[in-house]
């Protein structure tokens, strides 16, 4: 167990590898529990169960949530990891089952493993004093022979939105007894439901409410979430219902030392830093050698394996026994393998685990003393979720955030107050996105015909979406109701609720007779599975020999190639409609609908370890287009004049500004850098002006550009600081280079980008035009 974080940090500083990596140490003091009072006593059997588990008295936020639920309110609980949010919904649900045995509850979790974990906790709570409570999971792993009995007799069903969308709602006739008596709907980890996934789930929940109304029930909703900036707004957008927020955390906290760990610079001119993965490996090995139980978070499955292998090999030099107490954990493992790792970690047989964000959510893995985050997870909310996996039993803990070479990570390394003093981001969804709502309305019409009264449930976009579906021939209108066309058989199966893309490409293994490896969304297929691509499947490399566009099949075979591939593309953007514009600093900022067209025209081969480019080959693939939402802004005349006077590169400055703004936007919106795209041009075809565009990377948009438009001054300010404070001379991945740039990060001009941002913030003489060069990413 960790006894003294400062002593461990002192130990690290004494080692030869230490080169002032500890950029900042943030100490969070411990706090005592704050007890709450219920407005009326618990039922004796439930009180006895809670007493036996040692979870009484209730914390203040638990009591507040239970009191609100008893009053018939919909509740969202937004408190820290390990604060006991589960009791905020288990207690009201169990009270309802005790008072009325015929009541039912539906629990929704984003992961099947979470449902299994919560089922174990629920059974522990009810085993002794509430033995008649029947709870079961119902998901894709549930055997067919068990499903009818679960549907018929279970009072609490634990499932996920995918199964609700695909298996429960379309078959509602068989679920009618359950839906008729549905008293509570619990949505756990609600912060996960953002972007495309959240937009789909918002429509799925409306379909559930519609069917409950049809069968005469009106369930209450209880949501739990990590700390986000807009819990009330998010809950109400997800469900369309009013909510009460509970966010004053009354749970005890053991305290934490949170260390921002910046890898040392090894090339001052290029500001090249030592690999964050190498630093995370070293930290893991040192923590385990000190017998400090540790969880390392990495961003990809492949990294989970690599960091594990490097740490294991390093530990073997000290102790083979220690090396055997480290394991990787990621999606792609068989369920029984993951359960074994979870159990070994919970019971103390493992000292260290290297995991993807599959372990970020609330699966109980017992007492951990340390967490290492190999790179910023993409949001402040996820940072605290991951860091909160250590110290979950009230003990003091330590967390490391290892900075990677990108603008946002390096911004936090130099501005810790942005991480520790800033409220978390807004969770964004767009339930009315036409690429989401239209297929969802087809699934809704399958359940029973649509009518005008559904407009209240699905919002202003309902009427137009129905008319478009009618024009497309998938809906037919009769007697003021819309029915499915006979050609539409089971629409839910055609909708992937975690994507706006319905079409997929199959990747098949030619060495095994065409066995299916996995599917890839059409939106990313040309980038990932083009002919000649090296494609990773569960960490193993495959060479794509051919891509059949007509049948949407990619043919792959295992390879031992010592290189990886990176596609090159060009993007064109046309303005369709300007929805808003405003003055920001010295320039105009715009928000509107755009059409984005991308062509993948080549790919590079890069050596795995050295990143050396060993070849480039052309591709002949058709362009792909989609409509989305973008923000864009003019360039100050003063900036353009300064750039010309100093003989800097205007297109390079625009391109660099675009990259850096995209890298910093996740600071303000709960999104990933890969959710955003950009275009910069010194004379856009639709306006004739020099402008930078940032657009949502999903058809129809998911609210990211809207948030950027609202906060563009803060975005410019943070971006300017990230670029100006980077010690490189001409630009690097820590400031203006982008790993996803289709133009090979050319041209870029760091000095010109700083002038553009500085003048936009401080004021200028207006906008002007320039040449025709364009940077597109």
XYZ file of C-alpha atoms in Angstrom:
777
model
C 0.000 0.000 0.000
C 1.104 3.574 -0.684
C 2.102 5.142 2.628
C 3.840 8.329 1.520
C 3.447 9.759 -1.985
C 6.115 12.404 -1.416
C 8.591 9.707 -0.408
C 7.877 7.783 -3.613
C 8.316 10.935 -5.680
C 11.600 11.516 -3.864
C 12.619 7.968 -4.796
C 11.848 8.686 -8.460
C 13.924 11.883 -8.358
C 16.917 9.896 -7.103
C 16.931 7.591 -10.130
C 19.179 8.129 -13.137
C 16.289 8.401 -15.587
C 14.809 11.432 -13.781
C 15.222 14.652 -15.763
C 12.771 17.024 -14.034
C 9.717 15.218 -15.408
C 7.557 16.235 -12.425
C 6.132 19.410 -13.954
C 3.539 19.949 -11.217
C 2.316 18.226 -8.063
C -1.280 18.903 -7.066
C -2.187 17.715 -3.583
C -5.847 17.108 -2.853
C -6.590 16.974 0.878
C -8.674 14.227 2.463
C -12.221 14.975 3.564
C -14.618 13.476 6.041
C -17.962 11.994 5.140
C -21.082 14.144 5.423
C -24.089 12.117 6.515
C -27.577 12.812 5.187
C -31.049 12.225 6.545
C -33.983 10.610 4.829
C -37.394 12.202 5.108
C -38.804 8.884 6.280
C -37.151 5.669 7.510
C -36.103 2.843 5.211
C -38.131 -0.375 5.155
C -36.693 -2.632 7.897
C -35.489 -5.379 5.529
C -33.685 -2.885 3.312
C -32.185 -1.083 6.305
C -30.910 -4.423 7.624
C -29.290 -5.246 4.272
C -27.564 -1.869 4.089
C -26.385 -2.192 7.692
C -24.943 -5.633 6.976
C -22.935 -4.197 4.072
C -21.664 -1.341 6.255
C -23.013 1.430 4.036
C -25.109 3.250 6.641
C -25.442 6.058 7.492
C -26.086 7.325 3.998
C -23.951 10.130 2.615
C -25.658 13.473 2.091
C -25.886 13.144 -1.693
C -27.354 9.643 -1.396
C -30.044 10.853 0.980
C -30.786 13.862 -1.243
C -31.184 11.645 -4.334
C -33.399 9.112 -2.514
C -35.604 11.866 -1.087
C -36.029 13.400 -4.544
C -36.881 10.033 -6.101
C -39.442 9.377 -3.367
C -41.072 12.678 -4.339
C -41.552 11.385 -7.872
C -38.787 13.473 -9.430
C -36.383 12.396 -12.137
C -32.888 12.626 -10.674
C -29.352 12.861 -12.039
C -26.491 12.262 -9.588
C -23.221 13.904 -10.664
C -20.575 13.121 -8.052
C -17.033 11.753 -8.115
C -15.924 8.200 -8.819
C -16.377 5.805 -5.871
C -18.842 8.136 -4.125
C -21.568 5.491 -3.779
C -23.832 6.567 -6.631
C -25.182 3.012 -6.978
C -27.200 3.324 -3.765
C -28.858 6.461 -5.159
C -30.836 4.238 -7.513
C -30.767 0.829 -5.809
C -32.513 2.135 -2.682
C -35.510 3.772 -4.450
C -35.881 0.755 -6.748
C -35.813 -1.764 -3.901
C -38.232 0.365 -1.867
C -40.643 0.278 -4.807
C -40.311 -3.515 -5.134
C -40.954 -3.976 -1.407
C -44.034 -1.733 -1.513
C -45.372 -3.241 -4.733
C -43.911 -6.594 -5.750
C -45.298 -6.267 -9.254
C -43.116 -3.209 -9.964
C -40.310 -3.476 -12.466
C -37.054 -1.602 -13.083
C -34.749 -1.386 -16.086
C -31.056 -0.627 -15.557
C -29.026 0.497 -18.593
C -25.218 0.378 -18.675
C -22.917 1.260 -21.577
C -20.908 -1.968 -21.155
C -22.022 -5.544 -20.560
C -19.237 -5.974 -18.002
C -20.691 -3.113 -15.942
C -24.092 -4.782 -15.902
C -22.523 -8.030 -14.675
C -20.590 -6.169 -11.982
C -23.693 -4.311 -10.790
C -25.694 -7.536 -10.761
C -23.151 -9.035 -8.342
C -23.482 -5.981 -6.097
C -27.271 -6.066 -6.263
C -27.356 -9.737 -5.304
C -25.013 -9.094 -2.386
C -27.387 -6.373 -1.202
C -30.537 -8.502 -1.462
C -29.263 -12.012 -0.643
C -29.997 -12.126 3.100
C -32.939 -9.851 3.845
C -34.550 -9.471 0.412
C -34.254 -12.964 -1.079
C -37.391 -12.614 -3.217
C -35.974 -9.800 -5.355
C -35.225 -11.257 -8.775
C -32.641 -9.538 -10.946
C -30.933 -10.666 -14.160
C -28.893 -9.355 -17.056
C -30.417 -9.343 -20.534
C -27.919 -8.681 -23.304
C -26.272 -10.304 -26.294
C -24.592 -12.911 -24.068
C -27.875 -14.093 -22.511
C -28.634 -17.649 -23.732
C -31.818 -17.961 -25.806
C -33.295 -20.570 -23.479
C -33.111 -18.134 -20.516
C -34.619 -15.088 -22.205
C -38.321 -15.875 -21.879
C -38.003 -16.642 -18.174
C -35.995 -13.453 -17.506
C -38.561 -11.398 -19.381
C -41.418 -12.995 -17.468
C -40.135 -13.124 -13.884
C -37.272 -10.677 -13.336
C -38.177 -7.551 -11.392
C -34.921 -5.780 -12.246
C -33.398 -6.251 -15.680
C -29.866 -5.011 -16.322
C -29.136 -4.351 -19.973
C -27.584 -1.830 -22.355
C -28.924 0.691 -24.879
C -27.931 -1.534 -27.811
C -30.128 -4.395 -26.597
C -32.945 -2.002 -25.732
C -32.801 -0.603 -29.276
C -32.345 -3.865 -31.130
C -33.984 -6.574 -29.030
C -36.476 -5.167 -26.525
C -38.312 -2.256 -28.145
C -38.944 -3.891 -31.568
C -40.365 -6.915 -29.703
C -42.397 -4.901 -27.221
C -45.463 -7.162 -27.436
C -43.502 -9.874 -25.641
C -42.306 -7.298 -23.124
C -45.724 -5.727 -22.513
C -46.167 -7.092 -18.940
C -42.741 -5.702 -18.011
C -43.329 -2.320 -19.694
C -46.815 -2.007 -18.200
C -45.352 -2.262 -14.684
C -42.116 -0.373 -15.299
C -41.548 1.925 -12.315
C -37.921 3.057 -12.727
C -35.420 3.420 -15.555
C -31.813 3.753 -14.416
C -29.181 5.088 -16.815
C -25.710 4.613 -15.350
C -22.548 6.400 -16.566
C -24.682 8.952 -18.415
C -21.636 11.031 -19.401
C -20.724 8.239 -21.834
C -23.855 9.025 -23.848
C -22.526 11.954 -25.828
C -21.850 12.657 -29.478
C -23.335 10.218 -31.978
C -23.879 7.492 -29.378
C -25.668 9.866 -27.021
C -27.784 11.288 -29.858
C -28.979 7.801 -30.748
C -29.593 6.874 -27.100
C -31.695 10.036 -26.661
C -34.005 8.744 -29.406
C -33.982 5.185 -28.041
C -35.082 6.487 -24.630
C -37.881 8.449 -26.290
C -38.997 5.242 -28.008
C -39.040 3.563 -24.591
C -41.117 6.409 -23.105
C -43.526 6.173 -26.062
C -44.093 2.451 -25.515
C -44.482 2.904 -21.760
C -47.165 5.502 -22.449
C -48.798 3.054 -24.873
C -48.935 0.413 -22.135
C -50.050 2.847 -19.443
C -46.895 3.375 -17.383
C -44.817 6.473 -16.760
C -41.487 5.428 -15.203
C -39.191 7.730 -13.274
C -35.622 8.115 -14.496
C -32.546 8.081 -12.276
C -29.253 8.874 -13.997
C -25.728 8.772 -12.636
C -22.766 10.476 -14.238
C -19.197 11.486 -13.746
C -18.767 15.171 -13.021
C -19.652 17.161 -16.157
C -20.398 20.859 -16.693
C -24.064 20.405 -17.660
C -25.652 17.452 -15.816
C -29.205 18.873 -15.761
C -29.134 19.957 -19.411
C -27.575 16.639 -20.447
C -30.183 14.545 -18.601
C -33.043 16.576 -20.034
C -31.667 16.341 -23.568
C -31.198 12.585 -23.215
C -34.748 11.962 -22.022
C -36.836 15.018 -22.872
C -37.952 15.138 -19.212
C -37.349 17.594 -16.312
C -34.637 16.631 -13.821
C -33.337 17.506 -10.386
C -29.535 17.529 -10.015
C -27.648 16.107 -7.033
C -23.990 17.155 -7.154
C -22.829 18.012 -3.611
C -20.658 15.004 -2.820
C -20.926 13.799 0.788
C -18.632 10.764 0.510
C -15.294 10.574 2.335
C -12.058 10.970 0.391
C -8.592 9.787 1.342
C -6.776 12.488 -0.576
C -4.549 12.258 -3.622
C -1.255 13.536 -4.973
C -1.739 14.166 -8.686
C 1.524 14.572 -10.593
C 1.801 16.028 -14.090
C 4.726 14.115 -15.579
C 6.269 15.631 -18.710
C 8.792 13.473 -20.601
C 12.140 15.265 -21.005
C 13.128 16.969 -24.253
C 15.744 15.004 -26.169
C 15.980 17.325 -29.234
C 15.665 21.017 -28.250
C 15.350 22.330 -31.821
C 12.371 20.110 -32.618
C 11.127 19.956 -28.984
C 11.107 16.182 -29.358
C 10.380 14.489 -26.055
C 11.098 11.023 -24.763
C 8.204 8.682 -25.496
C 5.262 8.990 -23.096
C 4.800 5.227 -23.439
C 8.359 4.643 -22.257
C 7.795 6.972 -19.288
C 4.557 5.185 -18.364
C 6.367 1.838 -18.535
C 9.113 3.085 -16.235
C 6.624 4.489 -13.728
C 4.696 1.204 -13.683
C 7.832 -0.836 -13.090
C 8.977 1.442 -10.256
C 5.543 1.449 -8.598
C 5.314 -2.329 -8.683
C 8.833 -2.743 -7.315
C 7.658 -0.650 -4.364
C 4.621 -3.018 -4.033
C 2.239 -0.167 -4.943
C -0.848 -1.584 -6.659
C -1.191 0.266 -9.951
C -3.460 0.633 -12.951
C -2.052 2.154 -16.159
C -4.443 3.586 -18.756
C -3.376 3.631 -22.408
C -5.322 4.676 -25.493
C -5.121 1.627 -27.755
C -5.242 -2.137 -27.520
C -1.806 -2.414 -29.097
C -0.301 -0.052 -26.500
C -1.862 -2.102 -23.703
C 0.086 -5.112 -24.927
C 3.323 -3.203 -25.609
C 3.488 -1.349 -22.278
C 2.722 -4.625 -20.499
C 5.510 -6.466 -22.363
C 8.075 -3.724 -21.708
C 7.136 -3.486 -18.012
C 7.142 -7.271 -17.590
C 10.584 -7.570 -19.174
C 11.934 -4.783 -16.992
C 10.490 -6.387 -13.853
C 12.036 -9.754 -14.740
C 15.425 -8.166 -14.160
C 14.416 -7.483 -10.558
C 12.068 -10.355 -9.745
C 10.366 -12.983 -11.866
C 7.655 -13.178 -9.201
C 6.844 -9.471 -9.651
C 6.799 -9.845 -13.436
C 4.101 -12.492 -13.098
C 1.871 -10.096 -11.161
C 1.253 -7.748 -14.111
C -1.369 -8.286 -16.819
C -2.851 -6.373 -19.774
C -6.609 -5.786 -20.005
C -8.480 -4.620 -23.078
C -11.484 -5.164 -25.286
C -11.019 -8.131 -27.599
C -10.291 -10.584 -24.784
C -12.834 -13.286 -24.122
C -15.293 -12.372 -21.335
C -13.922 -15.112 -19.081
C -10.372 -13.739 -19.529
C -11.483 -10.250 -18.537
C -13.413 -11.567 -15.517
C -10.312 -13.478 -14.388
C -8.150 -10.343 -14.559
C -10.795 -8.284 -12.725
C -11.014 -10.962 -10.023
C -7.211 -11.244 -9.627
C -6.940 -7.467 -9.337
C -9.830 -7.238 -6.849
C -8.419 -10.027 -4.673
C -4.861 -8.665 -4.670
C -3.118 -11.356 -6.719
C -2.097 -8.761 -9.299
C 0.032 -5.721 -8.516
C -0.384 -4.036 -11.873
C -2.682 -3.921 -14.886
C -2.240 -2.069 -18.183
C -5.692 -1.289 -19.584
C -7.553 0.641 -22.210
C -10.512 2.755 -21.090
C -12.432 -0.529 -20.788
C -11.573 -0.259 -17.060
C -12.370 3.472 -16.770
C -15.992 2.916 -15.813
C -17.265 1.649 -12.495
C -16.319 -2.047 -12.504
C -15.226 -2.832 -8.936
C -11.559 -3.806 -8.960
C -10.833 -3.296 -5.288
C -8.121 -1.272 -3.558
C -5.631 0.441 -5.839
C -2.932 2.838 -4.708
C -1.831 4.423 -7.979
C -3.010 5.225 -11.471
C -0.848 6.213 -14.434
C -2.531 7.925 -17.376
C -0.427 7.498 -20.528
C -1.555 10.725 -22.157
C -4.521 12.980 -21.490
C -7.654 10.814 -21.924
C -9.418 13.467 -24.002
C -11.580 15.114 -21.364
C -11.315 16.413 -17.825
C -14.232 14.149 -16.905
C -12.371 11.040 -18.120
C -9.173 12.222 -16.433
C -10.886 12.246 -13.046
C -12.683 8.973 -13.801
C -9.395 7.240 -14.557
C -7.464 8.872 -11.742
C -10.352 8.045 -9.399
C -9.762 4.318 -9.908
C -7.056 4.568 -7.251
C -7.892 5.436 -3.666
C -11.425 4.032 -3.944
C -11.534 2.751 -0.344
C -10.747 6.020 1.384
C -6.940 5.629 1.345
C -4.563 8.288 0.084
C -3.432 7.614 -3.470
C -1.177 8.887 -6.225
C -1.900 9.566 -9.890
C 0.371 10.445 -12.789
C -0.689 12.119 -16.022
C 2.107 11.535 -18.530
C 2.122 14.273 -21.157
C 2.217 13.254 -24.790
C 3.539 15.394 -27.637
C 0.327 17.112 -28.649
C -1.003 20.627 -27.992
C -3.547 19.735 -25.326
C -1.250 17.516 -23.236
C 1.505 20.101 -23.331
C -0.960 22.879 -22.497
C -1.871 21.078 -19.271
C 1.805 20.470 -18.440
C 2.392 24.250 -18.578
C -1.039 25.312 -17.265
C -2.023 22.894 -14.485
C -4.733 25.323 -13.380
C -6.605 24.460 -16.600
C -6.865 20.877 -15.373
C -7.245 21.337 -11.635
C -9.075 24.664 -11.554
C -11.440 24.322 -14.505
C -14.879 22.753 -14.415
C -15.331 19.682 -16.607
C -16.549 19.918 -20.179
C -20.109 19.992 -21.499
C -21.524 16.662 -22.674
C -22.960 17.339 -26.128
C -25.665 15.520 -28.060
C -27.929 16.395 -30.975
C -31.029 14.216 -30.770
C -32.447 15.971 -33.866
C -29.456 15.218 -36.116
C -31.224 14.051 -39.285
C -28.723 11.220 -39.820
C -29.742 9.949 -36.373
C -33.432 10.762 -36.066
C -34.494 9.454 -39.493
C -33.381 5.823 -38.976
C -34.636 6.032 -35.382
C -38.085 7.092 -36.613
C -38.187 4.082 -38.927
C -37.488 1.879 -35.906
C -40.187 3.778 -33.989
C -42.748 3.277 -36.776
C -41.982 -0.461 -36.723
C -43.106 -0.533 -33.073
C -46.407 1.136 -33.978
C -47.306 3.830 -36.524
C -46.169 7.399 -36.050
C -48.618 10.262 -35.608
C -48.589 13.999 -35.005
C -48.604 13.527 -31.233
C -45.083 12.047 -31.491
C -43.792 15.510 -32.437
C -43.963 16.480 -28.760
C -41.669 13.568 -27.906
C -39.182 13.812 -30.778
C -39.152 17.599 -31.113
C -39.311 20.103 -33.977
C -37.292 17.884 -36.351
C -40.009 15.192 -36.303
C -42.294 16.547 -39.033
C -39.561 17.307 -41.548
C -37.871 13.941 -40.938
C -41.140 12.073 -41.519
C -41.755 13.988 -44.738
C -38.246 13.154 -45.971
C -38.753 9.470 -45.142
C -42.082 9.554 -46.956
C -40.407 11.090 -50.021
C -37.731 8.385 -49.876
C -40.417 5.695 -49.889
C -39.678 4.165 -46.495
C -42.747 5.658 -44.760
C -46.301 5.849 -46.099
C -48.888 8.271 -44.769
C -52.508 7.172 -44.257
C -55.177 8.842 -42.114
C -52.638 11.243 -40.546
C -50.354 8.420 -39.486
C -47.075 7.184 -40.948
C -46.633 3.460 -41.534
C -43.535 1.555 -42.600
C -43.357 0.729 -46.277
C -43.621 -3.037 -46.923
C -40.025 -3.067 -48.184
C -38.725 -2.079 -44.711
C -38.526 -5.279 -42.692
C -36.720 -4.781 -39.343
C -35.222 -1.280 -39.383
C -33.527 -1.451 -35.968
C -31.005 -3.998 -37.244
C -29.784 -1.499 -39.843
C -28.965 1.135 -37.210
C -25.669 1.101 -35.321
C -26.471 3.379 -32.383
C -22.787 4.078 -31.801
C -22.424 5.654 -35.245
C -24.196 7.863 -37.792
C -23.000 5.464 -40.468
C -25.216 2.539 -41.402
C -23.072 1.038 -44.172
C -20.093 -1.096 -43.179
C -17.268 -2.883 -44.954
C -16.379 -6.460 -44.013
C -12.723 -7.353 -43.473
C -12.135 -11.026 -44.322
C -9.072 -13.207 -43.798
C -8.061 -14.853 -47.076
C -5.708 -17.231 -45.226
C -8.718 -18.785 -43.473
C -11.071 -19.161 -46.399
C -12.589 -15.692 -46.127
C -13.399 -15.820 -42.402
C -14.820 -12.515 -41.146
C -12.370 -10.582 -38.973
C -14.505 -7.520 -38.227
C -16.482 -4.721 -39.842
C -15.385 -1.142 -40.514
C -17.711 1.829 -40.981
C -17.803 3.187 -44.503
C -16.872 6.658 -43.223
C -13.414 5.402 -42.196
C -12.966 2.455 -44.580
C -10.997 4.340 -47.243
C -8.563 5.582 -44.580
C -8.050 2.239 -42.819
C -8.574 -0.629 -45.279
C -7.500 0.712 -48.649
C -5.414 -1.593 -50.879
C -1.910 -1.858 -49.422
C -2.970 -0.810 -45.906
C -1.588 -2.520 -42.824
C -4.631 -3.151 -40.659
C -4.448 -4.195 -36.999
C -6.968 -6.751 -35.769
C -6.668 -7.520 -32.040
C -3.068 -6.327 -32.183
C -2.100 -8.526 -35.131
C -1.090 -6.923 -38.474
C -2.894 -7.793 -41.712
C -2.085 -6.608 -45.235
C -5.107 -5.471 -47.263
C -4.688 -6.895 -50.766
C -7.914 -5.588 -52.306
C -10.953 -3.451 -51.479
C -14.145 -4.341 -53.355
C -16.216 -1.148 -53.286
C -19.308 -2.747 -54.804
C -19.640 -5.612 -52.339
C -17.950 -3.599 -49.535
C -15.390 -6.287 -48.702
C -11.699 -5.831 -47.850
C -9.448 -8.859 -48.379
C -6.716 -9.258 -45.778
C -3.989 -11.733 -44.867
C -1.628 -11.911 -41.872
C 1.709 -10.206 -42.431
C 5.012 -9.783 -40.637
C 5.641 -6.378 -42.238
C 7.898 -4.118 -40.173
C 6.061 -0.955 -41.249
C 2.656 0.653 -40.846
C 0.650 2.738 -43.293
C -0.774 6.249 -43.124
C -3.282 7.522 -45.668
C -3.052 10.926 -47.381
C -6.143 12.869 -48.323
C -7.406 16.225 -49.531
C -10.569 17.887 -48.252
C -12.817 20.461 -49.859
C -15.514 22.355 -47.940
C -18.469 24.305 -49.357
C -20.723 26.577 -47.304
C -24.387 25.581 -47.608
C -25.998 27.953 -45.107
C -24.846 30.541 -42.564
C -26.958 30.035 -39.442
C -25.263 32.548 -37.114
C -22.523 35.147 -37.111
C -21.065 37.445 -34.469
C -18.139 39.705 -33.710
C -15.374 38.054 -31.680
C -12.254 40.081 -30.953
C -11.409 41.843 -34.170
C -13.086 39.428 -36.581
C -16.374 37.857 -37.574
C -17.085 34.276 -36.508
C -19.681 32.161 -38.292
C -21.666 28.975 -37.663
C -23.462 27.093 -40.397
C -24.070 24.027 -42.520
C -21.312 22.850 -44.839
C -20.592 20.037 -47.269
C -17.275 18.268 -46.716
C -15.722 16.213 -49.522
C -12.638 14.106 -48.833
C -10.533 12.117 -51.298
C -7.951 9.587 -50.112
C -5.333 9.743 -52.853
C -2.221 7.978 -51.510
C -0.622 6.286 -48.521
C 2.800 6.288 -46.907
C 4.722 3.343 -45.480
C 6.501 4.134 -42.218
C 8.941 2.010 -40.228
C 7.467 0.915 -36.903
C 10.212 2.103 -34.591
C 11.932 4.941 -36.443
C 8.883 6.460 -38.204
C 11.086 6.659 -41.322
C 9.049 6.917 -44.536
C 10.120 4.006 -46.745
C 7.646 4.479 -49.554
C 4.537 6.172 -50.878
C 1.950 4.707 -53.243
C -0.994 6.307 -55.060
C -4.622 5.236 -54.589
C -7.595 5.514 -56.907
C -10.604 5.856 -54.628
C -13.770 7.910 -55.183
C -14.410 11.033 -53.092
C -16.688 10.820 -50.058
C -19.030 13.669 -49.099
C -21.230 14.459 -46.120
C -23.101 17.450 -44.723
C -22.212 18.673 -41.255
C -21.937 21.791 -39.070
C -18.875 24.040 -38.951
C -17.595 27.196 -37.330
C -15.257 29.475 -39.229
C -13.621 32.825 -38.718
C -12.047 35.615 -40.751
C -8.407 36.655 -40.422
C -7.566 40.145 -39.098
C -6.141 42.563 -41.667
C -3.474 43.559 -39.112
C -2.349 39.921 -38.907
C -2.122 39.605 -42.684
C -0.118 42.828 -42.929
C 2.320 41.681 -40.203
C 2.763 38.286 -41.861
C 3.536 39.984 -45.181
C 5.967 42.473 -43.559
C 7.891 39.677 -41.839
C 7.859 37.547 -44.995
C 6.105 34.688 -43.225
C 3.888 32.104 -44.900
C 0.175 33.002 -44.699
C -1.152 29.571 -45.830
C 1.259 27.933 -43.380
C 0.014 30.180 -40.588
C -3.617 29.434 -41.370
C -2.908 25.704 -41.530
C -0.987 25.792 -38.239
C -3.764 27.805 -36.594
C -6.331 25.266 -37.796
C -4.326 22.324 -36.423
C -3.723 23.951 -33.053
C -7.360 25.045 -32.616
C -8.558 21.525 -33.419
C -6.101 20.155 -30.862
C -7.399 22.497 -28.149
C -11.156 22.332 -28.812
C -11.610 19.167 -26.667
C -10.709 21.393 -23.703
C -14.150 22.987 -24.067
C -16.363 20.230 -25.490
C -16.534 16.608 -24.401
C -15.146 15.157 -27.612
C -12.093 13.542 -29.142
C -9.700 15.230 -31.558
C -10.773 12.635 -34.136
C -14.376 13.930 -33.888
C -13.258 17.187 -35.512
C -11.905 18.161 -38.920
C -10.660 21.382 -40.420
C -9.899 23.347 -43.552
C -7.851 26.530 -43.894
C -7.662 28.700 -46.967
C -6.260 32.073 -47.946
C -9.253 32.622 -50.262
C -12.256 30.375 -49.799
C -14.253 29.736 -52.961
C -17.558 30.762 -51.344
C -16.374 33.946 -49.601
C -13.160 35.043 -51.305
C -11.595 35.588 -47.881
C -8.847 34.022 -45.808
C -10.591 31.816 -43.253
C -10.142 28.862 -40.910
C -12.921 26.265 -40.720
C -13.472 23.667 -37.965
C -16.226 21.129 -38.548
C -17.894 18.215 -36.787
C -16.511 14.996 -38.232
C -19.914 13.259 -38.106
C -22.704 13.751 -40.651
C -25.260 16.276 -39.423
C -23.023 17.469 -36.573
C -23.184 16.582 -32.885
C -22.860 20.003 -31.223
C -19.066 20.400 -31.128
C -18.912 23.299 -33.587
C -21.758 25.064 -31.759
C -19.784 24.916 -28.509
C -16.645 26.133 -30.273
C -18.605 29.035 -31.775
C -19.886 30.046 -28.333
C -16.413 29.903 -26.735
C -14.163 30.866 -29.629
C -12.343 33.645 -27.736
C -11.391 31.204 -24.971
C -10.371 28.693 -27.667
C -8.075 31.258 -29.343
C -6.547 32.231 -26.000
C -5.775 28.649 -24.969
C -4.459 27.844 -28.460
C -2.163 30.873 -28.490
C -0.692 29.887 -25.126
C -0.128 26.294 -26.275
C 1.687 27.408 -29.440
C 3.667 30.288 -27.937
C 4.919 28.310 -24.954
C 6.113 25.314 -26.933
C 9.951 25.427 -26.953
C 10.306 24.127 -30.521
C 11.602 26.457 -33.220
C 9.398 25.770 -36.236
C 6.526 23.619 -34.974
C 6.173 20.106 -33.647
C 3.470 17.599 -32.589
C 3.217 19.423 -29.257
C 1.866 22.572 -30.897
C 0.957 22.803 -34.611
C 1.574 19.411 -36.216
C -1.370 17.021 -36.482
C -1.099 13.211 -36.612
C -4.145 13.075 -38.917
C -3.086 15.750 -41.401
C -3.720 14.584 -44.957
C -1.211 17.144 -46.287
C 1.748 15.658 -44.419
C 1.804 18.746 -42.137
C 2.779 21.045 -44.995
C 2.819 24.028 -45.128
C 3.029 25.136 -41.486
C 4.276 28.424 -40.050
C 4.344 28.663 -36.268
C 5.189 32.372 -36.096
C 2.389 33.294 -38.514
C -0.127 31.243 -36.505
C 0.765 33.173 -33.345
C 0.252 36.481 -35.147
C -3.189 35.393 -36.399
C -4.330 34.282 -32.941
C -2.854 37.276 -31.137
C -4.401 39.801 -33.506
C -7.776 38.046 -33.441
C -7.804 38.386 -29.668
C -6.441 41.900 -29.316
C -8.163 43.600 -32.269
C -7.264 44.649 -35.798
C -8.383 46.577 -38.822
C -10.693 44.038 -40.401
C -10.338 41.225 -42.838
C -8.813 40.867 -46.206
C -8.188 38.415 -48.961
C -5.026 36.810 -50.191
C -3.851 34.140 -52.611
C -5.503 30.857 -53.429
C -3.362 28.414 -51.418
C -5.350 26.052 -49.242
C -4.498 23.744 -46.337
C -6.932 20.880 -45.745
C -7.046 18.303 -42.968
